[in-house]
Structures are given as structure tokens and as C-alpha cells.
XYZ file of C-alpha atoms in Angstrom:
423
model
C 0.000 0.000 0.000
C 1.334 3.397 -0.930
C 1.093 6.523 1.170
C -1.231 8.096 -1.423
C -4.185 6.551 0.419
C -3.415 8.761 3.399
C -2.594 11.837 1.347
C -5.937 11.750 -0.470
C -8.058 11.769 2.704
C -10.116 14.972 3.087
C -10.079 16.624 6.499
C -13.530 15.358 7.538
C -12.322 11.774 7.168
C -14.368 11.084 4.061
C -13.118 10.149 0.611
C -14.694 11.169 -2.656
C -16.873 8.103 -3.255
C -16.193 7.542 -6.957
C -12.422 7.522 -6.588
C -11.847 5.728 -3.338
C -14.253 2.843 -3.598
C -12.674 1.920 -6.943
C -9.218 2.165 -5.432
C -10.335 0.114 -2.439
C -11.780 -2.631 -4.613
C -8.679 -2.751 -6.802
C -6.494 -3.079 -3.746
C -8.559 -5.808 -2.162
C -10.097 -7.712 -5.046
C -7.338 -10.321 -5.024
C -7.860 -10.810 -1.287
C -11.608 -11.420 -1.267
C -10.912 -15.128 -1.524
C -8.539 -15.123 1.444
C -9.086 -18.292 3.454
C -10.638 -17.964 6.866
C -7.457 -19.014 8.635
C -5.727 -15.904 7.237
C -8.238 -13.644 8.954
C -8.112 -15.822 12.055
C -4.334 -15.513 12.328
C -4.562 -11.781 11.684
C -7.264 -11.352 14.328
C -5.272 -13.275 16.943
C -2.111 -11.332 16.146
C -3.891 -7.997 16.365
C -5.610 -9.045 19.589
C -2.178 -9.825 21.030
C -0.947 -6.365 20.038
C -3.982 -4.803 21.704
C -3.214 -6.715 24.897
C 0.439 -5.676 24.773
C -0.353 -1.986 24.350
C -3.328 -1.662 26.687
C -2.619 -4.284 29.377
C 1.073 -5.114 29.512
C 2.156 -1.503 28.987
C -0.759 0.143 30.751
C -0.248 3.365 32.653
C -3.551 5.136 33.284
C -6.559 2.805 33.283
C -9.873 3.735 31.693
C -12.150 0.873 32.847
C -14.752 1.188 30.066
C -15.657 -0.938 27.052
C -15.799 1.989 24.630
C -12.327 3.498 24.916
C -10.679 1.693 27.787
C -9.250 -1.496 29.158
C -12.569 -3.294 29.361
C -12.674 -3.158 25.562
C -9.521 -5.288 25.612
C -11.330 -7.769 27.860
C -14.258 -7.804 25.420
C -11.840 -8.532 22.561
C -10.195 -11.363 24.500
C -13.610 -12.859 25.198
C -14.469 -12.614 21.507
C -11.220 -14.427 20.743
C -12.075 -17.142 23.262
C -15.544 -17.583 21.761
C -13.936 -18.248 18.380
C -10.779 -20.168 19.329
C -11.685 -21.788 22.703
C -8.223 -20.749 23.922
C -8.440 -20.721 27.717
C -5.564 -18.239 27.953
C -7.854 -15.626 26.419
C -10.562 -16.368 28.952
C -8.167 -16.214 31.911
C -6.675 -12.942 30.674
C -10.156 -11.529 30.164
C -11.026 -12.408 33.761
C -7.866 -10.710 35.051
C -8.656 -7.535 33.143
C -12.258 -7.517 34.343
C -11.037 -7.906 37.930
C -8.779 -4.871 37.551
C -11.572 -2.827 35.980
C -14.096 -3.841 38.623
C -11.821 -2.553 41.373
C -11.906 0.855 39.706
C -15.462 0.934 38.438
C -17.353 1.826 41.585
C -15.166 4.824 42.316
C -14.446 6.065 38.800
C -17.539 5.396 36.672
C -20.605 7.498 37.317
C -22.516 6.179 34.282
C -24.486 2.921 34.356
C -24.239 1.854 30.715
C -22.554 -1.125 29.086
C -20.192 0.842 26.856
C -19.226 3.722 29.136
C -20.235 2.767 32.655
C -20.332 0.332 35.550
C -23.001 -1.745 33.838
C -20.447 -2.980 31.317
C -17.964 -4.042 33.969
C -20.501 -6.073 35.894
C -22.282 -7.538 32.847
C -19.053 -8.637 31.187
C -17.737 -9.871 34.527
C -20.779 -12.087 35.083
C -20.572 -13.559 31.579
C -16.849 -14.284 31.883
C -17.317 -15.880 35.316
C -20.092 -18.034 33.871
C -17.806 -19.238 31.074
C -15.239 -20.134 33.744
C -17.790 -22.029 35.817
C -17.276 -19.691 38.784
C -20.795 -19.364 40.186
C -19.740 -17.332 43.199
C -18.095 -14.653 41.107
C -20.907 -14.757 38.544
C -23.490 -14.114 41.253
C -21.328 -11.370 42.746
C -21.203 -9.499 39.432
C -24.916 -10.087 38.871
C -25.633 -8.647 42.284
C -23.567 -5.587 41.443
C -25.418 -5.162 38.135
C -28.783 -5.397 39.885
C -27.519 -2.851 42.405
C -26.869 -0.525 39.466
C -30.409 -1.257 38.253
C -31.673 0.301 41.464
C -30.223 3.658 40.448
C -33.153 5.887 41.294
C -33.067 7.893 38.053
C -33.434 4.888 35.731
C -37.207 4.221 36.055
C -38.339 7.827 36.617
C -40.456 9.306 33.837
C -40.750 12.984 32.906
C -43.913 13.413 34.927
C -41.779 12.696 37.980
C -38.954 14.962 36.908
C -37.033 12.162 35.197
C -34.939 14.244 32.817
C -31.856 14.011 35.010
C -30.510 10.868 33.350
C -30.104 10.793 29.573
C -31.681 8.138 27.397
C -28.882 7.411 24.919
C -26.784 4.294 24.355
C -23.398 5.600 25.490
C -24.385 7.297 28.741
C -28.093 6.806 29.364
C -30.910 4.384 30.011
C -30.703 2.612 26.659
C -27.085 1.776 27.436
C -28.094 0.181 30.732
C -30.884 -1.790 29.047
C -28.379 -3.127 26.509
C -26.261 -4.465 29.369
C -29.333 -6.300 30.674
C -29.983 -7.755 27.218
C -26.376 -8.947 27.067
C -26.738 -10.733 30.403
C -30.043 -12.300 29.423
C -28.542 -13.590 26.186
C -25.584 -15.336 27.805
C -26.959 -16.280 31.224
C -30.628 -16.950 30.543
C -33.707 -15.009 29.507
C -34.848 -13.965 32.982
C -31.448 -13.278 34.518
C -32.441 -9.609 34.729
C -36.219 -9.931 35.144
C -38.889 -7.836 33.460
C -39.982 -6.430 36.798
C -36.689 -4.528 36.841
C -36.565 -3.681 33.133
C -40.156 -2.717 32.285
C -40.292 0.381 34.528
C -37.124 1.603 32.816
C -38.602 0.908 29.372
C -41.780 2.746 30.403
C -39.649 5.715 31.446
C -37.834 5.687 28.087
C -41.134 5.821 26.201
C -42.568 8.481 28.506
C -39.465 10.604 28.062
C -39.513 10.127 24.302
C -43.145 11.104 24.021
C -42.571 14.219 26.083
C -39.519 15.095 24.005
C -41.476 14.754 20.761
C -44.518 16.761 21.874
C -43.610 19.696 19.615
C -42.660 17.629 16.517
C -45.248 16.600 13.961
C -45.361 12.916 12.999
C -42.595 11.932 15.436
C -43.768 9.806 18.383
C -40.407 9.729 20.239
C -37.543 12.205 20.531
C -34.694 12.708 22.997
C -32.059 15.297 23.726
C -28.449 14.749 24.677
C -26.782 17.864 26.067
C -29.629 19.875 24.604
C -29.320 18.526 21.046
C -31.717 16.150 19.341
C -29.263 13.616 17.972
C -30.459 11.032 15.452
C -27.551 8.572 15.327
C -26.567 5.400 17.147
C -24.201 6.657 19.833
C -26.216 9.426 21.465
C -29.427 9.572 19.485
C -32.637 8.027 18.262
C -31.133 5.202 16.217
C -29.319 3.766 19.223
C -32.293 4.057 21.560
C -34.667 2.475 19.042
C -32.200 -0.330 18.350
C -32.261 -1.310 22.023
C -36.046 -1.057 22.297
C -36.453 -3.348 19.272
C -35.037 -6.224 21.331
C -37.871 -6.164 23.887
C -41.434 -7.500 23.642
C -43.474 -4.291 23.516
C -47.164 -3.540 23.836
C -48.995 -2.427 20.700
C -48.855 1.284 21.581
C -45.096 1.114 22.065
C -44.685 -0.814 18.809
C -46.540 1.915 16.922
C -44.334 4.557 18.573
C -41.217 2.710 17.410
C -42.513 2.269 13.857
C -43.585 5.888 13.637
C -40.241 7.127 14.906
C -38.352 4.904 12.466
C -40.362 6.362 9.605
C -39.740 9.860 10.887
C -36.016 9.118 10.829
C -36.315 7.718 7.308
C -37.997 10.948 6.213
C -34.944 12.926 7.336
C -32.613 11.425 4.727
C -30.728 13.942 2.627
C -32.436 13.838 -0.791
C -29.284 13.708 -2.924
C -26.994 11.401 -0.913
C -29.477 9.314 1.061
C -27.375 9.883 4.175
C -28.816 10.882 7.545
C -28.115 14.109 9.480
C -26.327 13.785 12.793
C -28.980 15.814 14.611
C -32.383 17.357 14.078
C -32.150 20.295 11.677
C -28.427 19.867 10.995
C -27.860 20.618 7.263
C -24.331 19.196 7.060
C -24.077 15.985 5.080
C -20.606 14.702 5.936
C -20.690 11.908 8.531
C -21.178 8.310 7.386
C -20.225 6.195 10.387
C -21.719 4.223 13.222
C -21.904 7.175 15.619
C -23.676 9.464 13.163
C -25.154 8.843 9.745
C -26.102 5.963 7.483
C -23.932 3.244 9.078
C -25.739 3.127 12.402
C -29.052 3.594 10.633
C -28.368 0.594 8.386
C -27.889 -1.577 11.480
C -30.941 -0.224 13.310
C -33.164 -0.512 10.238
C -31.874 -4.047 9.603
C -32.932 -5.011 13.114
C -36.284 -3.283 12.609
C -36.809 -5.155 9.324
C -36.177 -8.402 11.186
C -38.671 -7.484 13.929
C -41.261 -6.135 11.452
C -40.831 -8.407 8.406
C -43.977 -7.107 6.681
C -42.813 -3.491 6.669
C -41.150 -3.397 3.242
C -40.269 0.287 3.406
C -38.114 -0.298 6.490
C -36.244 -3.138 4.795
C -35.702 -1.006 1.696
C -34.437 1.889 3.821
C -31.916 -0.447 5.486
C -30.605 -1.537 2.099
C -30.446 2.067 0.867
C -28.474 3.091 3.964
C -26.004 0.316 3.180
C -25.608 1.687 -0.339
C -24.701 5.054 1.138
C -21.962 3.436 3.220
C -20.589 1.611 0.179
C -20.663 4.612 -2.164
C -19.113 6.841 0.485
C -15.973 4.696 0.459
C -13.304 4.318 3.108
C -12.871 6.497 6.139
C -9.426 7.512 7.383
C -9.949 5.936 10.816
C -10.046 2.258 11.727
C -12.316 2.112 14.758
C -15.869 0.942 15.259
C -17.238 4.327 16.266
C -16.235 6.352 13.225
C -13.944 4.217 11.091
C -13.649 1.473 8.492
C -14.294 -1.371 10.952
C -17.608 0.079 12.040
C -18.720 0.668 8.468
C -17.858 -2.915 7.511
C -20.334 -4.103 10.141
C -23.150 -2.333 8.275
C -22.643 -4.813 5.435
C -22.575 -7.747 7.853
C -25.914 -6.564 9.268
C -27.373 -6.465 5.771
C -25.925 -9.888 4.993
C -27.746 -11.331 8.001
C -30.956 -9.612 6.912
C -30.918 -10.427 3.199
C -28.613 -13.488 2.992
C -27.183 -11.905 -0.175
C -23.472 -12.548 -0.710
C -22.790 -9.057 -2.054
C -22.866 -7.722 1.495
C -20.424 -10.318 2.763
C -18.137 -9.383 -0.147
C -18.380 -5.702 0.722
C -17.549 -6.381 4.357
C -14.546 -8.385 3.187
C -13.478 -5.588 0.841
C -13.335 -3.103 3.728
C -11.748 -5.722 5.978
C -9.093 -6.605 3.433
C -8.157 -2.945 3.169
C -7.572 -3.008 6.923
C -5.642 -6.251 6.576
C -3.422 -4.826 3.820
C -2.646 -1.797 5.964
C -2.361 -3.459 9.377
C 1.446 -3.354 9.468
C 1.576 0.325 8.567
C -1.127 1.465 10.967
C 0.159 -0.429 13.997
C 3.774 0.613 13.506
C 3.008 4.298 13.115
C 0.680 4.170 16.106
C 3.492 2.943 18.327
C 5.581 5.889 17.147
C 2.813 8.252 18.230
C 1.528 9.197 14.761
C -1.283 7.344 13.096
C -2.785 9.036 10.032
C -5.230 6.186 9.562
C -6.524 5.995 13.110
C -8.541 7.846 15.649
C -6.680 9.366 18.555
C -3.103 9.058 17.284
C -0.751 6.924 19.374
C -1.262 5.630 22.885
C -4.054 3.592 24.417
C -6.908 4.997 22.313
C -5.191 3.704 19.184
C -5.856 0.159 20.437
C -9.245 0.659 22.079
C -12.413 -1.116 20.998
C -14.307 1.797 19.487
C -11.460 4.126 18.583
C -8.711 1.777 17.480
C -7.470 -1.667 16.569
C -9.423 -3.815 19.040
C -12.548 -3.196 16.966
C -10.725 -4.392 13.847
C -9.720 -7.608 15.620
C -13.376 -8.232 16.531
C -14.378 -7.585 12.923
C -11.874 -10.135 11.633
C -13.106 -12.711 14.147
C -16.663 -12.060 12.930
C -15.685 -12.561 9.299
C -15.141 -16.246 10.104
C -18.911 -16.669 10.550
C -20.651 -13.615 9.046
C -24.131 -15.017 9.729
C -23.323 -14.868 13.456
C -21.518 -11.517 13.408
C -22.463 -8.819 15.899
C -21.278 -5.265 16.264
C -19.718 -5.051 19.764
C -21.979 -3.375 22.271
C -24.765 -2.858 19.715
C -25.876 -6.135 18.138
C -26.718 -9.225 20.178
């Protein structure tokens, strides 16, 4: 790979679609038939580099999944789930233990990605894999203690605007942690009697937030802004709600809000604005724009199989990601790895091989450039990554750990899942 790839990247991190996607396909076309063991070896090697940089050389510890050490634990667990290598599981448990010692004092949020909920949920799942019932129940108890956070089930009529509703820092992010536990430990591990009051509060808050918007049943603010994307906005909140059995009124609210979001597409590009009323059409990533929407709409199309317009909107969002080309960053949040997962979501929805091929095209670009990006990161300069050198360069959502998870998921695309978003 020549340095021209880096030199041609516009400042916003977005290539001109017509040029870059052609270049990307030319660079990776010969690799689309790479055997699975090539990606497996690459994923294990990159996971080992992540461990070296974030665990063995750690200095300051951020105990979160999103940008911190717990993301390394998540990656090790993903490796164990694929390889059955007990060393990965034991290392994951050690990292979780370190993070749990810090979580209570350092994490004020309750979510899976950015809060205590992630530490305790991941800890319980890891302990269950290890057959350690005592530790599993300890982490479960700590998660349920978090569930008793007074602000979680309070609706707007009771003054419940103190806690946000979003995936990264709010109630949706806590609910995702509960879904994660129920998937791996059993359906009623976190019972409905705990979760339904929180879900009711999310709908009550959304209805209150949408009271001044025509044809929009639910709307939320994060720091005063009505975000639409996956990280802090509507797409992320709706994606979580789609995993729960909802009453008919709630179902209609979700459908109506999805269609409101679909109506906000930019007419020329088909992309989605990052926030309500924002005219800038520049972000195509998981955090903001068509990537996160493709995943949310794919889930919605699965839940509502008779709603053809939702399925079509999911496919159209995927086309936006493809035509937009490669981003200059590698991470899940706003980089190539995250955008590749949009195609894996569409592959699971449609079973059409074109989406698997597109995910592999983006993944092969990362594979071709892995040596360059990791070496420059260690030197403190990484033109193809978020955050430059240091720990963020190897974190789950901002760096190479997300790429390792992507490569593991390429081994079985029909079972792939975007970390912290898909279940």
C-alpha cells in the first residue's frame, strides 16, 4: 500500500466516493478469496498487540468498554468464543477484575459501553464461562444494584430528565447491558420487573420530548441537542427497544419514529443528518449517519418483516456506506471497521453474498494496511486511526481492538455482531 491513500483523505475523514471505492476494490479484489485461517491468524495477532499496548504496557486505566481497558477484555472474550483458547478467557477475567476494582469509584454512568453496567455484565458472563458461580453471582448482584439507580425508572412526569436516554451514557445503554446478560446467562437473569419500569420511562421521556414535533412519536435530547444517530441519538435508543417485547402502543411509537427518521434522509446522498435540523451531510459512520441507521433498520426489518419500506431503507443506507468509500480511521465508532459491520448486518438480513463481499473488501483494506497502521501508532503518529498513538489507538471503538473483533466475525458472518450494539 502506498502513502497516497493517506494523502488523499479529506479533512472530515471522508473520501470522494467515486475515486476511493474503486481504489479500495482494486487493492482488495485479489484478497476477497482469502481463506478464513488468514483472517483468524490476523485477528489473533492484532488481539495480542492490543493486549500488549493496553494491558502489559498500561499506565492510566480507563475501565470502560468503549475506549478503555474493558474493551480489551471484550476482545479477548471474543477471541475465546472463536478459538476456545483458555488463555484468552483467563486474561479476560484478570482484566475484568482490575476494571471492577476501579469501576465503583471512577464510573458514574451505568451503561454497558461507558459505565459500571459494562464491567458487571461482562464480569458475570466471563465468570459463567469459567464455571465460577460465586463470582458470577457477585457481578450479577452488582449489576442489579446498578439497576436500582433511582433515576433509571423515573419518567418525565416525575422529573425524570436528570438521566439521559442514549446508548453511550443513558438508560438505553443500561438496558443493553441487561440484554447482554439475558442472552448469555438466561432469559430472565435480569427480570422484566426490573426492566419494564425503565422501558416505560424511556417511552414516557420520548413522548414528552417529541410533543412539539409533527409525525414523530419519540424524541430525545443529549446535552440539549436532538441527535439522530446510534451513539447518542434516536437510532441507538430504538435499536435497544427493538429487542424487547413491547405492547402495541409502544410498537406503533417505534414504527412511527423509524419512519420519521427515514424521512430525514438527505435527498441527494441518502445519508442521515447527525442531529435534528443539521444541514451538514458529511458523517457516514456508526456514531452518526447511514452506518448506524443501516444496522438499526436491519434489526427493525427483522422485527417487522412485513414493513417493506423499512427493509428497503436499510438496504439504501447500506448503499450510502458503500458509495461513500473508506474512512481515514479504523475504529468501530467512526472508522472502516464500524462501516464494515453495516454490510454484515445487511448480509444477516438479506442473505445476499454481495454484502459479505463488501464487508470483506473493507476488511481486506484493513488487513493490507495493518502493518503500517500499527507501527506508526506505536511511534505516536497514526494518520489512519482515531486518537493518534497511545491507548486509544488500540481501544475497541477508537482503534485496533474493533478491527480484531471484525476479523473474528468474518469467520462466521451469519453470526456476526457489532460489539456493544448487536446481540
